[in-house]
């Protein structure tokens, strides 16, 4: 997978620029750690040589203390650097996660239809998390460890060119050998992940159809599938364990080889009286130290491989452009809006047309009852009105007293969606306080306004039974009846005060007191607004000034409710006389 260098640099610059002082401090700390790591063996050399040549104990003690002090400072710097790099990584990944989440939320429905929530979680969490190391450590660690490596080899060259040359050749060979052996188990690691996903997918799916499994007596069949998967997984794990063990063995042997080489070279120089005991110990120390940058550079390179895949996926997501383009007009008057559909036709991407040449006009402040069998296109029509999708042909316009036809596409999406409210049957409640569920986390909305809205929707009594009032945490639908959930959705609309309301009535039957409360709430809510009700109850239809009946995505009939009622040949009259079940179900 090839990612241009500028993509890495762009990502690093974007997300590290906000934390420049921390990055600078981290660089300094790492450089200090490297300097101290290089210095300490030299102190050890002086200490041992001093001891051999019997320098005074006080001087040796100072050297000993200095050795300890440098070790401590080096450890302290390294702890501080770890803390800082964790912080930098969290900040950078959180900023990236935030930008990506905002981007995804602004993408339109066609995108979300094609990408399931699991995929989004894997992008926003999995991929972003795997970039943490890339942000906090990659450049600094690779450059830092290269400096450490070069520093050690340079010191060895200065000590004796044969030592320097021998260990340089060893370093290059060790790099190649360890790098090669690392790839030994990578195919097995992938296979292991695949087997794991298969296994969990299998056991996750089974509980959801437990009843069917029992009723059909399919338990043995399910267990057989379970054993087959676990057997296949076991073989993969065994192979992986073997290869991992082999890899570990080869790496350890290669590293020990370096120390042995250093000792052999040092010992032969010592035998030729070309070096001192202190230098021999220092050499051993450097040879051990050499392992650290070698392994860390290889670790960083393998992390970069993972990061590259994540960077590609994150970039691809950032490159997705919404199909619904935002308009420019920022304001709409708060008076009831008139609505016009002119020759609107629409098909979901890759599907047959759902709406065909829809034409209708609804004056401001009036109520339209929208009827039709299931699948006739009612919800789709509401989605077009909110610009969750754009129609392939035709225009939808809102009208204000000053501008009778204002194409939806001219409006800012945020303006449109604050003026038009959609209450769906599928009411979403967050795991959050009642206050946050109503205000959508907007601190500007006062508690008085909230209580007033709850009174308007008849939820005052329900509210008084809540243990923590507005701070009561709603656990999804637990403790809420379907009617109460609908009333809460209406309370949200009261608070937003939109000019046009689309209400997809719940098709389930409510008990009489709740239905009564709902009717009262609607009486108050719908006054002075333009309303479209996707109606499932006769009582609601009585509110409608106009009716529009859809059939297979086309208008079967439309007109003023009263005049349709009066006309005995109207389809509506026919539906009334036959009980209307088929279109209100
Ligand atoms: N996201 C989608 N992608 C593809 N086809 C869809 C999508 N949503 C709805 N449809 C199809 O569009 C047609 C109209 O669906 P729509 O939900 O608008 O009907 P409806 O009249 O609101 O039905 P109901 O009363 O059952 O809610 C149906 O055939 C449906 O399968």
Tab-separated table of C-alpha atoms in Angstrom, residues 78-88:
chain	number	residue	atom	x	y	z
A	78	UNK	CA	12.341	8.525	30.149
A	79	UNK	CA	9.283	8.373	32.498
A	80	UNK	CA	8.484	12.018	31.774
A	81	UNK	CA	8.868	11.401	28.024
A	82	UNK	CA	6.484	8.428	28.224
A	83	UNK	CA	3.924	10.547	30.085
A	84	UNK	CA	4.239	13.386	27.575
A	85	UNK	CA	4.062	11.134	24.534
A	86	UNK	CA	0.927	9.428	25.912
A	87	UNK	CA	-0.620	12.866	26.377
A	88	UNK	CA	0.333	13.959	22.888
